[in-house]
PDB file of N, CA and C in Angstrom:
ATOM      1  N   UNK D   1       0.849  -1.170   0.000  1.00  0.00           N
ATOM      2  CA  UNK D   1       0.000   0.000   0.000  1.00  0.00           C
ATOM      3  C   UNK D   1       0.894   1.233   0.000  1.00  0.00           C
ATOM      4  N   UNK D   2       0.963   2.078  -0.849  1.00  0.00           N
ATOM      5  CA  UNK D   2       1.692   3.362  -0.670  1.00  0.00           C
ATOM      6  C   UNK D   2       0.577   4.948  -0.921  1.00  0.00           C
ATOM      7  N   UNK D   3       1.318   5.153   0.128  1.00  0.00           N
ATOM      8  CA  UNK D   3       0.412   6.680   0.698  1.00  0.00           C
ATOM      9  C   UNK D   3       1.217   7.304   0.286  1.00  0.00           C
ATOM     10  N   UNK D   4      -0.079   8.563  -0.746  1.00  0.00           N
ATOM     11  CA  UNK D   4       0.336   9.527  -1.458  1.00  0.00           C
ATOM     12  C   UNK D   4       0.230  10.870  -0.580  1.00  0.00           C
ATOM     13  N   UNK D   5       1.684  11.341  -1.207  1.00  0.00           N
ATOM     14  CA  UNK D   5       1.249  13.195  -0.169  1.00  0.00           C
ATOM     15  C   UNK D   5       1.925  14.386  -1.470  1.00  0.00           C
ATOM     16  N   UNK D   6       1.489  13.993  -2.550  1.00  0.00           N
ATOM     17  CA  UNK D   6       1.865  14.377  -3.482  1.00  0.00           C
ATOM     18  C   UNK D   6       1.031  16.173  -3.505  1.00  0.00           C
ATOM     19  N   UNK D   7      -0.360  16.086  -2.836  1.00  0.00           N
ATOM     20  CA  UNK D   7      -1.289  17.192  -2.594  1.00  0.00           C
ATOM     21  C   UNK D   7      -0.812  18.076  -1.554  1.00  0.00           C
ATOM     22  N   UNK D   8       0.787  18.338  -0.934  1.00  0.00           N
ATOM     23  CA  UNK D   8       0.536  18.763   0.317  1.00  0.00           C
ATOM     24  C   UNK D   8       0.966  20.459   0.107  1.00  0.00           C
ATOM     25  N   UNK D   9      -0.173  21.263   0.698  1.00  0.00           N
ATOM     26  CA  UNK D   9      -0.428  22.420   0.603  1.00  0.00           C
ATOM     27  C   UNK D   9       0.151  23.514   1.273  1.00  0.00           C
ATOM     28  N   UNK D  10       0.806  22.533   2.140  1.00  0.00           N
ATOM     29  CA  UNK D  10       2.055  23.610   3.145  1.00  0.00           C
ATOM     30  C   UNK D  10       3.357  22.411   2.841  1.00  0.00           C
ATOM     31  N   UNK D  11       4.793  23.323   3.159  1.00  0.00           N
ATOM     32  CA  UNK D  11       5.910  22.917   2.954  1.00  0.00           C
ATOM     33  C   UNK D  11       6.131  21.919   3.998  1.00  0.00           C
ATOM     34  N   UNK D  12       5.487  21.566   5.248  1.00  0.00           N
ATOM     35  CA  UNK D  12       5.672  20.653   6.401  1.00  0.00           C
ATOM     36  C   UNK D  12       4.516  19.724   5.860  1.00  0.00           C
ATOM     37  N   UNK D  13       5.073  18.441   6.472  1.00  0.00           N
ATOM     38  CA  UNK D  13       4.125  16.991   6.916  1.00  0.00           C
ATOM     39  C   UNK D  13       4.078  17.472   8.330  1.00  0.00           C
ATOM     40  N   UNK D  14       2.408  17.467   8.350  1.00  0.00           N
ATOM     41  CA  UNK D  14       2.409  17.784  10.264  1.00  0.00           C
ATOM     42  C   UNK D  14       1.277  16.506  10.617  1.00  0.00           C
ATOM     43  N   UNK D  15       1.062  16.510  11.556  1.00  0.00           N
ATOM     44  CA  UNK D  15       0.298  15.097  12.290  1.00  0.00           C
ATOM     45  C   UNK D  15      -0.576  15.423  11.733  1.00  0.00           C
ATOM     46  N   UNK D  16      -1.508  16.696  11.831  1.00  0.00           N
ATOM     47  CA  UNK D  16      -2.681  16.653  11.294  1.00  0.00           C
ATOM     48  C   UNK D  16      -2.652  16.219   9.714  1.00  0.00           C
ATOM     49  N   UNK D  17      -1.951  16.295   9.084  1.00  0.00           N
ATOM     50  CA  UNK D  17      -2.385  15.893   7.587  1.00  0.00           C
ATOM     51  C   UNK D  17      -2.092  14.208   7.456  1.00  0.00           C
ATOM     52  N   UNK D  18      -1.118  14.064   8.107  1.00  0.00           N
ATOM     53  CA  UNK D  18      -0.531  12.198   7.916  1.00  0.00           C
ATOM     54  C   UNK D  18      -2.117  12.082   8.817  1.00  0.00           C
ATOM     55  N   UNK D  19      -2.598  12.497   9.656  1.00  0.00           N
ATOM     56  CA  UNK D  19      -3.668  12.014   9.869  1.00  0.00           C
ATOM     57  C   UNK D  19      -4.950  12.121   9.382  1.00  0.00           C
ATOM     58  N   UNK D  20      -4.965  13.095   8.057  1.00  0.00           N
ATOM     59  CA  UNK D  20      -6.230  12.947   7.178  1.00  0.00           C
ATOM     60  C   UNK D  20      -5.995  12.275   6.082  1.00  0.00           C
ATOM     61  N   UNK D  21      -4.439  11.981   5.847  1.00  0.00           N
ATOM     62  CA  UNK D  21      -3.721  11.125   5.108  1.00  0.00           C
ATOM     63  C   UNK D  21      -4.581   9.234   5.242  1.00  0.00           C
ATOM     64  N   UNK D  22      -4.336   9.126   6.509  1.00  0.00           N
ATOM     65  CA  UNK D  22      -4.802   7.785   6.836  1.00  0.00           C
ATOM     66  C   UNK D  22      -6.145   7.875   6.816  1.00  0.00           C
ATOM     67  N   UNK D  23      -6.872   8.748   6.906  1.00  0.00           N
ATOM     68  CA  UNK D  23      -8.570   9.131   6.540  1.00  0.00           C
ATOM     69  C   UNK D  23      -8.679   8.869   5.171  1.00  0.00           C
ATOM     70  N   UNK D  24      -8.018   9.492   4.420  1.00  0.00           N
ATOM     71  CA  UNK D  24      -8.262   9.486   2.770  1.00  0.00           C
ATOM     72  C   UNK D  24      -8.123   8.460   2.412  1.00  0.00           C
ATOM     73  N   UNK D  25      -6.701   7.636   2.675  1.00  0.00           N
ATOM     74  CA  UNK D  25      -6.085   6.716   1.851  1.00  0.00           C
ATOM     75  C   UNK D  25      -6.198   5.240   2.445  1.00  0.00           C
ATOM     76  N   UNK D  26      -6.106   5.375   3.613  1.00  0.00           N
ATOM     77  CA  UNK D  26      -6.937   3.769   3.907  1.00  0.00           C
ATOM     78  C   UNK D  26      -7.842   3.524   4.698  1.00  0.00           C
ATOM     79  N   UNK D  27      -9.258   4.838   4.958  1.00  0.00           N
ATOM     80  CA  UNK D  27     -10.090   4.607   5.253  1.00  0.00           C
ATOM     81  C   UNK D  27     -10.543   4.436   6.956  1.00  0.00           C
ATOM     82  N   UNK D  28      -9.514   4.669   7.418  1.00  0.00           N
ATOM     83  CA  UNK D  28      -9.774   4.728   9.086  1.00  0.00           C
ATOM     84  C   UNK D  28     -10.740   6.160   9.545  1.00  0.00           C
ATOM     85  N   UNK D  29     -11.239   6.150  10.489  1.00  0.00           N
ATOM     86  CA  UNK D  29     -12.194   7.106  10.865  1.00  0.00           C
ATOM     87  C   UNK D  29     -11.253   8.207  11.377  1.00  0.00           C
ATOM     88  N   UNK D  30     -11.708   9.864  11.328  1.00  0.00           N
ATOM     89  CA  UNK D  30     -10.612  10.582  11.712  1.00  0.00           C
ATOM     90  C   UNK D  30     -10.816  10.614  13.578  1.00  0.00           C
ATOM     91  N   UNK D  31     -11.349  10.174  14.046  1.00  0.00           N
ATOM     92  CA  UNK D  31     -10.619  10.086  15.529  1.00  0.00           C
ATOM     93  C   UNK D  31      -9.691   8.840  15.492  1.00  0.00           C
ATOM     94  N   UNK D  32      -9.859   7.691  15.044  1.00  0.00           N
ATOM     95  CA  UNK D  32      -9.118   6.581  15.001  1.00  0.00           C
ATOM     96  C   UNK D  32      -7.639   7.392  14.130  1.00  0.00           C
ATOM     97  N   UNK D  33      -7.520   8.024  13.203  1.00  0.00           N
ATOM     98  CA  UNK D  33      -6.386   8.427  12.176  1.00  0.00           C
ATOM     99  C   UNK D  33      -5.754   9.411  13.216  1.00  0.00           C
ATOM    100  N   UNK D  34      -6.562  10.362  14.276  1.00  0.00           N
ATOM    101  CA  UNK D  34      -5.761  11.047  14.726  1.00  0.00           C
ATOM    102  C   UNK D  34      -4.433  10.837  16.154  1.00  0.00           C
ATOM    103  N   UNK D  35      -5.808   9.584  16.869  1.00  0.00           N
ATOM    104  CA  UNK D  35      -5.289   8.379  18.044  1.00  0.00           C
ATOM    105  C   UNK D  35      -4.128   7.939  17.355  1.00  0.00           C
ATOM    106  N   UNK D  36      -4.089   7.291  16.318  1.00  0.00           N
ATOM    107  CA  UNK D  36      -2.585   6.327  15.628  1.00  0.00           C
ATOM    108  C   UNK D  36      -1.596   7.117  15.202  1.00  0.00           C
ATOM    109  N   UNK D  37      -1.903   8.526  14.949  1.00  0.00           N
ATOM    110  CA  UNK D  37      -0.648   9.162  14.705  1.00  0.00           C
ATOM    111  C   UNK D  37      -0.348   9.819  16.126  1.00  0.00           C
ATOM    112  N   UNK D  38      -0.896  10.349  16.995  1.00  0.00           N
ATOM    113  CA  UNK D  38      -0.606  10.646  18.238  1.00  0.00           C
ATOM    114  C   UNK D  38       0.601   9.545  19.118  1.00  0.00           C
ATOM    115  N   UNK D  39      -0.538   8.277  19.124  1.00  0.00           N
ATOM    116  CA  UNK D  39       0.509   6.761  19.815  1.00  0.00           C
ATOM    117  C   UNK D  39       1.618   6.523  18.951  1.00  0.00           C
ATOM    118  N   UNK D  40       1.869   6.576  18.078  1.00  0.00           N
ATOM    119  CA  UNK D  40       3.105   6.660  16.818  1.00  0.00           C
ATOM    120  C   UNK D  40       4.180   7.539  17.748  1.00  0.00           C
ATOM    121  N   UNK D  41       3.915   8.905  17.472  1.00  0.00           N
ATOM    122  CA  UNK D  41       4.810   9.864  18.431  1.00  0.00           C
ATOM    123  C   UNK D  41       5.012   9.673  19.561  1.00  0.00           C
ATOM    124  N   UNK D  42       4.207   9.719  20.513  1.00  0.00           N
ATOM    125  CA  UNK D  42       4.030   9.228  21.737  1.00  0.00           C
ATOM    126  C   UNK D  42       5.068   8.041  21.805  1.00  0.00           C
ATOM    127  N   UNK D  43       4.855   7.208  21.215  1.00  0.00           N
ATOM    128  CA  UNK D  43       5.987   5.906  21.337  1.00  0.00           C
ATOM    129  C   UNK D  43       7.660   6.409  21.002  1.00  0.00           C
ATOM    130  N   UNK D  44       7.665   6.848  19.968  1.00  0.00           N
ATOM    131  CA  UNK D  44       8.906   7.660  20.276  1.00  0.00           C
ATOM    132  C   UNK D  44       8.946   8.536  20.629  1.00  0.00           C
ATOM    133  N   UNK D  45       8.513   9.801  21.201  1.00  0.00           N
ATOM    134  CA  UNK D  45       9.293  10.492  22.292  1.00  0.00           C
ATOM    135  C   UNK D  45       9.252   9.291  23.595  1.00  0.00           C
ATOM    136  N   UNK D  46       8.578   8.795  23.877  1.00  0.00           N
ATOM    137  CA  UNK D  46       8.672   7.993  25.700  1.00  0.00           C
ATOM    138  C   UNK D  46      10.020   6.966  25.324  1.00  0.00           C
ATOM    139  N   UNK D  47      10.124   6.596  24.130  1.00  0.00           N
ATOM    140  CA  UNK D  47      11.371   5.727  23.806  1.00  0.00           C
ATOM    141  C   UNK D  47      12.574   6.458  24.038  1.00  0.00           C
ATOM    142  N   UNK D  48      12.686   7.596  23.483  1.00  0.00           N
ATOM    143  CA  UNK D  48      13.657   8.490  23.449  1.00  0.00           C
ATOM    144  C   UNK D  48      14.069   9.163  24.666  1.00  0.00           C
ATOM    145  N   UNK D  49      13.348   9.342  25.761  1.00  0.00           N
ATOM    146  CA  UNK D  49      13.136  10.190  27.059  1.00  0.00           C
ATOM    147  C   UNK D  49      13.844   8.915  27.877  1.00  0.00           C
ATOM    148  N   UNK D  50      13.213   7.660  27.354  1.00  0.00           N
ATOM    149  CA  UNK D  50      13.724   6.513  28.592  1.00  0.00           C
ATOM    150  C   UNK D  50      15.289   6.284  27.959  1.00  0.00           C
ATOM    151  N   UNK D  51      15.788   6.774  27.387  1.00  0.00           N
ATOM    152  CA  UNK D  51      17.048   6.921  26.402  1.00  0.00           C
ATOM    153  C   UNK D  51      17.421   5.183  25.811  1.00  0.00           C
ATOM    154  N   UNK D  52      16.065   4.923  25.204  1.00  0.00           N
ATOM    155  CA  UNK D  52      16.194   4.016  23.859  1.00  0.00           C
ATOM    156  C   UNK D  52      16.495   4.859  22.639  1.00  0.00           C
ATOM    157  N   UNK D  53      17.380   4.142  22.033  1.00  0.00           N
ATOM    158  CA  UNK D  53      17.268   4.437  20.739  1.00  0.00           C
ATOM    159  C   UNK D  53      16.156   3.722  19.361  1.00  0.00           C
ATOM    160  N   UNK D  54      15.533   4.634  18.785  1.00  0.00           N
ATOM    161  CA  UNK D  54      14.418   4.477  17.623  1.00  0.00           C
ATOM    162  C   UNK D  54      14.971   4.557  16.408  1.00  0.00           C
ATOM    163  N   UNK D  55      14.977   3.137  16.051  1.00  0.00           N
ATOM    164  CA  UNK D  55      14.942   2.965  14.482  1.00  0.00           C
ATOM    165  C   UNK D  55      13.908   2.420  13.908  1.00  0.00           C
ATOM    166  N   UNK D  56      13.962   3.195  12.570  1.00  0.00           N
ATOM    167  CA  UNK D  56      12.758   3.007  11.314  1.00  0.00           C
ATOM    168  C   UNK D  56      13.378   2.579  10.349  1.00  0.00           C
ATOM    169  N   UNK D  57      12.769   0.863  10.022  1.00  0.00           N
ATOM    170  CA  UNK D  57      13.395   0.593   8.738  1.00  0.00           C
ATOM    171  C   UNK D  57      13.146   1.268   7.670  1.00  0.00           C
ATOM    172  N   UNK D  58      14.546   1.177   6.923  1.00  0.00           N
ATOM    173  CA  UNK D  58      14.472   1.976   5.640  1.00  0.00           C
ATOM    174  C   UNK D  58      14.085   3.519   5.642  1.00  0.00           C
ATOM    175  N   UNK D  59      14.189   4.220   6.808  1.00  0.00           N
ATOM    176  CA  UNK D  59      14.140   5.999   7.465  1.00  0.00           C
ATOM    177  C   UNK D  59      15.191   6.060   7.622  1.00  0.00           C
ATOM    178  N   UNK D  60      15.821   5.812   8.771  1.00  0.00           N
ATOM    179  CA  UNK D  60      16.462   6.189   9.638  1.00  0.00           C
ATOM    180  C   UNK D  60      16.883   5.665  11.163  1.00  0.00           C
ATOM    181  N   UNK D  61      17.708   6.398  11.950  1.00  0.00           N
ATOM    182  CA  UNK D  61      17.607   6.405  13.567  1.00  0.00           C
ATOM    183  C   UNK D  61      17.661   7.479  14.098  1.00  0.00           C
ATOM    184  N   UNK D  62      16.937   7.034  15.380  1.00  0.00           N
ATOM    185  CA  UNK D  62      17.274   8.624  16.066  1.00  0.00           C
ATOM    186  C   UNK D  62      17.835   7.698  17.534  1.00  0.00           C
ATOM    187  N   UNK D  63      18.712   8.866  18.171  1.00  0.00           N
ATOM    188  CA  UNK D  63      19.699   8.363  18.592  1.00  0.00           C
ATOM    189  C   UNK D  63      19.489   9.837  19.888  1.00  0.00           C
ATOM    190  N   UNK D  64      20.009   9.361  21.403  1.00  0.00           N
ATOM    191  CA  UNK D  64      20.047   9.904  22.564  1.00  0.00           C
ATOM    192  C   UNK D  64      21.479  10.179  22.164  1.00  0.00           C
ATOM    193  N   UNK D  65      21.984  11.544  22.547  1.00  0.00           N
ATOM    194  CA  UNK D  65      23.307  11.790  23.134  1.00  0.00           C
ATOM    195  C   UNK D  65      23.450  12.825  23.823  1.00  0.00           C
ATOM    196  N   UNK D  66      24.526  12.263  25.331  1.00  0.00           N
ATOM    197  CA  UNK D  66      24.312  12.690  26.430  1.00  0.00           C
ATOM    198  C   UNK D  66      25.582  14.207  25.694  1.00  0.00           C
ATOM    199  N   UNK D  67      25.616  15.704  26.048  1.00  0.00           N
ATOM    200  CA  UNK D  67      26.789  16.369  25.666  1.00  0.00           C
ATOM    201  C   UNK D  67      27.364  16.831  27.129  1.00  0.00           C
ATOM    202  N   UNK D  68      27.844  16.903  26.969  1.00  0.00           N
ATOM    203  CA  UNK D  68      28.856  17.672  28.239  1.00  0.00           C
ATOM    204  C   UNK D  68      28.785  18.994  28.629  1.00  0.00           C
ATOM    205  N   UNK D  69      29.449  19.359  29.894  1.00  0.00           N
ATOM    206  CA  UNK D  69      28.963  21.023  30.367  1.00  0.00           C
ATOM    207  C   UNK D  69      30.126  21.501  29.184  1.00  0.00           C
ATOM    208  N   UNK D  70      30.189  22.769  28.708  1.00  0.00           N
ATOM    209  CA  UNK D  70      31.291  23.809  27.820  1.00  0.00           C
ATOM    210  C   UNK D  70      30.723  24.906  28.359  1.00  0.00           C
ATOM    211  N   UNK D  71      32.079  25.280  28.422  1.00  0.00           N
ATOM    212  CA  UNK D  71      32.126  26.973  28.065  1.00  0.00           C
ATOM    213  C   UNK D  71      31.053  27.464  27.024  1.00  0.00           C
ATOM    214  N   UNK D  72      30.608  28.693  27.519  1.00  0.00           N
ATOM    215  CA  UNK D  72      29.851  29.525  26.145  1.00  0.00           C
ATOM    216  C   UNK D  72      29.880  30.770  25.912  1.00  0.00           C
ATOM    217  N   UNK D  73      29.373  30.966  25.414  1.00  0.00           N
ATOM    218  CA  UNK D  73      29.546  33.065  25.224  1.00  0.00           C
ATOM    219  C   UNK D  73      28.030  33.438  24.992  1.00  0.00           C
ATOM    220  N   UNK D  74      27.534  34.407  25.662  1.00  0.00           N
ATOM    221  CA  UNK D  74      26.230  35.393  25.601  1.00  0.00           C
ATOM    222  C   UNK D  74      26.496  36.095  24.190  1.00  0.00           C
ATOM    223  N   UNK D  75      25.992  35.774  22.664  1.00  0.00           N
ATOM    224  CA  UNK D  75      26.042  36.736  21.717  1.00  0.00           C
ATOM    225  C   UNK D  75      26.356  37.606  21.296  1.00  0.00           C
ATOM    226  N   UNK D  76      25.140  38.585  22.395  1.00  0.00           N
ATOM    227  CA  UNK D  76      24.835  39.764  22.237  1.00  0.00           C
ATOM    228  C   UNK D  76      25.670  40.760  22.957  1.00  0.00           C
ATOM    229  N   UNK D  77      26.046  40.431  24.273  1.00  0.00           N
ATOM    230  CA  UNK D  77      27.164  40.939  25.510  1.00  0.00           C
ATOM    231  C   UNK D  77      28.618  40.595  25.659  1.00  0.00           C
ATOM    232  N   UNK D  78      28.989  39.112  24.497  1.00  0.00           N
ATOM    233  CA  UNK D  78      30.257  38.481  24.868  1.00  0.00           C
ATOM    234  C   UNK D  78      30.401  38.442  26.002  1.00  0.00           C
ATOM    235  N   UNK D  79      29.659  38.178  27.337  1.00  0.00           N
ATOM    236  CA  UNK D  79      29.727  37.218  28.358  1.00  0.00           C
ATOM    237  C   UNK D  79      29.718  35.987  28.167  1.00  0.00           C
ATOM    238  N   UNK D  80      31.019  35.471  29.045  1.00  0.00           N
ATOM    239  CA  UNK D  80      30.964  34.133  29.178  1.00  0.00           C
ATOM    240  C   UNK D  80      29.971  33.565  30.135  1.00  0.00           C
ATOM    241  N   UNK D  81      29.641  32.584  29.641  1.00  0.00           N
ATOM    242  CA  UNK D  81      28.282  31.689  30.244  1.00  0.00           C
ATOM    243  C   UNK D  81      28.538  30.255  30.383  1.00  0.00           C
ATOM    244  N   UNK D  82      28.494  29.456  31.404  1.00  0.00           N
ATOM    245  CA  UNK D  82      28.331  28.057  31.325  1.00  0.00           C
ATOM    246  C   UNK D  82      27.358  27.515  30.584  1.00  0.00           C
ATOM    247  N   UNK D  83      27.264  26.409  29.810  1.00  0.00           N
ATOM    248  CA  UNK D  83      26.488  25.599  29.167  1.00  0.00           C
ATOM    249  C   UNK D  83      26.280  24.480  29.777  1.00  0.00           C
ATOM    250  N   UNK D  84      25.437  23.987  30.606  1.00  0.00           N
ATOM    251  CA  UNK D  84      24.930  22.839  31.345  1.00  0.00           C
ATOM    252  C   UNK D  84      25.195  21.744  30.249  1.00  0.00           C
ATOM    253  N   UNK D  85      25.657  20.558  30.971  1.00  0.00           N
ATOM    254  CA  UNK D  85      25.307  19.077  29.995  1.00  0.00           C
ATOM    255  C   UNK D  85      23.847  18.502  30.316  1.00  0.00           C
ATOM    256  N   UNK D  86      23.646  18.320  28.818  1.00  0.00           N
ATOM    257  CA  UNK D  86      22.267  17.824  28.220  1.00  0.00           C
ATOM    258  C   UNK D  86      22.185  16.970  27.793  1.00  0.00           C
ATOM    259  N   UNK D  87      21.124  16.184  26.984  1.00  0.00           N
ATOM    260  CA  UNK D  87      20.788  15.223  26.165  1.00  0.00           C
ATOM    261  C   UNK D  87      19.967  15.532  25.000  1.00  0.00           C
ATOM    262  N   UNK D  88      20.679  15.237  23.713  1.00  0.00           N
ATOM    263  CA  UNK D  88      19.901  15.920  22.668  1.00  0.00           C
ATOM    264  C   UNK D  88      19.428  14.343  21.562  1.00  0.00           C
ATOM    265  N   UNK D  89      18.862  14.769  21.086  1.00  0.00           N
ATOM    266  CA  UNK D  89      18.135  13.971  20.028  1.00  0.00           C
ATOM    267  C   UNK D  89      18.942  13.900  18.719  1.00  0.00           C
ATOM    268  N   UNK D  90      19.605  12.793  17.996  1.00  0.00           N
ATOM    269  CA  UNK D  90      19.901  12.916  16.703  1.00  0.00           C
ATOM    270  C   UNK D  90      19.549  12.038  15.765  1.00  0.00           C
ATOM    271  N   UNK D  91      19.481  12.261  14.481  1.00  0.00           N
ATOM    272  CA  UNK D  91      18.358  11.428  13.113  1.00  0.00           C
ATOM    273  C   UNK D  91      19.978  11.384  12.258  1.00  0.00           C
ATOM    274  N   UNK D  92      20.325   9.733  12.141  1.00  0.00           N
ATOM    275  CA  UNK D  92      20.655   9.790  11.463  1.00  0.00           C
ATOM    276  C   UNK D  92      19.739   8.716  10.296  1.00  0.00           C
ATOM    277  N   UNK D  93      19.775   8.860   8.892  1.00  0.00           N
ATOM    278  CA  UNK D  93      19.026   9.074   7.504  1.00  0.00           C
ATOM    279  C   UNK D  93      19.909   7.742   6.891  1.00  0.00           C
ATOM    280  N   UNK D  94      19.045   6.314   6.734  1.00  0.00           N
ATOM    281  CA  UNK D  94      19.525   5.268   6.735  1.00  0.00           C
ATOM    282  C   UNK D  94      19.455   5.825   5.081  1.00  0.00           C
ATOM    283  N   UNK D  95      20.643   4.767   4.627  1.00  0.00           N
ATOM    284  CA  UNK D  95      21.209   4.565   3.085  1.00  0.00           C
ATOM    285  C   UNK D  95      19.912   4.346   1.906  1.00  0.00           C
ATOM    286  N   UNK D  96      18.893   4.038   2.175  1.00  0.00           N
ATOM    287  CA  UNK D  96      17.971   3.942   1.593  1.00  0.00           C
ATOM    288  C   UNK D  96      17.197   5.308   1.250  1.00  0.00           C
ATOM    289  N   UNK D  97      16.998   5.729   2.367  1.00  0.00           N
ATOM    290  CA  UNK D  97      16.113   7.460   2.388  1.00  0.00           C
ATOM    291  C   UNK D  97      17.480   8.395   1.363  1.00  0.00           C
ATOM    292  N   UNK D  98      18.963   8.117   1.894  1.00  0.00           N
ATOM    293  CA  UNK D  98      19.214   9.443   1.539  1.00  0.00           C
ATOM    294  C   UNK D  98      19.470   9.171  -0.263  1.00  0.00           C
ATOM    295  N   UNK D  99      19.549   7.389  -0.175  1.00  0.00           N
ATOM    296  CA  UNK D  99      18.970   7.219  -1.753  1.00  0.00           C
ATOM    297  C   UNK D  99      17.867   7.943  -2.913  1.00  0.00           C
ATOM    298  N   UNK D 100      17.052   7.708  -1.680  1.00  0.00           N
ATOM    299  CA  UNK D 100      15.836   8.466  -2.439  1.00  0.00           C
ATOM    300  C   UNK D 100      15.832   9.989  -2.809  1.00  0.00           C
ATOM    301  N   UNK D 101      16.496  10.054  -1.803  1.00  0.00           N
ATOM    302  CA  UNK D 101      16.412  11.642  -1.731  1.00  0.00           C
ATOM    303  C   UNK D 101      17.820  12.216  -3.024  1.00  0.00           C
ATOM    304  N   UNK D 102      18.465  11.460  -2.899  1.00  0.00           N
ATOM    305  CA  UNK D 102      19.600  11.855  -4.544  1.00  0.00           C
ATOM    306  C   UNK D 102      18.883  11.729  -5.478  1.00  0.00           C
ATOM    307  N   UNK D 103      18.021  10.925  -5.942  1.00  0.00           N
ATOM    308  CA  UNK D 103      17.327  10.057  -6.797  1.00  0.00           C
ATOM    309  C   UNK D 103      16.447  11.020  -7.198  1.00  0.00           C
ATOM    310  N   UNK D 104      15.924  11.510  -6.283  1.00  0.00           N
ATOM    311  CA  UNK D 104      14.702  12.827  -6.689  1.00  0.00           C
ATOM    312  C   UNK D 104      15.221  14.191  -7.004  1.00  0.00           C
ATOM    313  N   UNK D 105      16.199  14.413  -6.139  1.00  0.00           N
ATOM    314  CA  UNK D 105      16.985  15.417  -6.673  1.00  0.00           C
ATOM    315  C   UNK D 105      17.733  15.581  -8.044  1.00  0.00           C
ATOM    316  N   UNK D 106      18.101  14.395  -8.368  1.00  0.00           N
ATOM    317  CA  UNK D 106      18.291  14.557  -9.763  1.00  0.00           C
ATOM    318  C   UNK D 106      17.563  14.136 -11.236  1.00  0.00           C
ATOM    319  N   UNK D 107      16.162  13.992 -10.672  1.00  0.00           N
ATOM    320  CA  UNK D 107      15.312  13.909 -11.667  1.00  0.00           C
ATOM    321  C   UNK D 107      14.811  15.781 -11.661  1.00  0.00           C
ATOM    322  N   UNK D 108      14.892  16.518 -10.487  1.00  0.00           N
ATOM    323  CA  UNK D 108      14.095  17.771 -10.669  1.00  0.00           C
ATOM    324  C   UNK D 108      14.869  19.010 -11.619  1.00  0.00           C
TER     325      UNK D 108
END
């Protein structure tokens, strides 16, 4: 089954459309289309927060990494500022996607 978003009217895929997406194209009711894309997300951010890493075959991964405190600088004042260590989110774009994505780029 492949879902078309060939119609999309703003430059973002946002939940709400993948979820009128699954309304249009395979017929689920839109509270049911909006529940499955909600639990979709929901499953990865709570994956990601419990610091699993989320992979999507043939997407990608997204990946926890813890960074360390650094030095920083205030912009606007050139004050130096500490930078607390965090945990940030990263996507890396499995060999397949960034296939596609050459592939289209050089047909346009």
């Amino acid at each position: 089954m492949e879902i078309s978003v060939e119609s999309l009217e703003t430059p973002a895929l946002t939940k709400a459309r993948l979820a009128d997406l699954l309304f249009e194209q395979i017929g689920l009711n839109k509270r049911e289309s909006k529940d499955m894309v909600d639990a979709f997300f929901d499953l990865i951010a709570d994956s990601l927060v419990n610091g699993t890493d989320v992979k999507i075959s043939s997407f990608g991964n997204f990946q926890i990494r813890s960074k360390a405190p650094r030095p920083g600088r205030n912009p606007r004042t050139g004050e130096a500022i500490p930078i607390e260590s965090r945990r940030v989110v990263t996507f890396h774009a499995s060999h397949k996607l960034k296939e596609l994505i050459q592939d289209e780029r050089s047909v346009q």
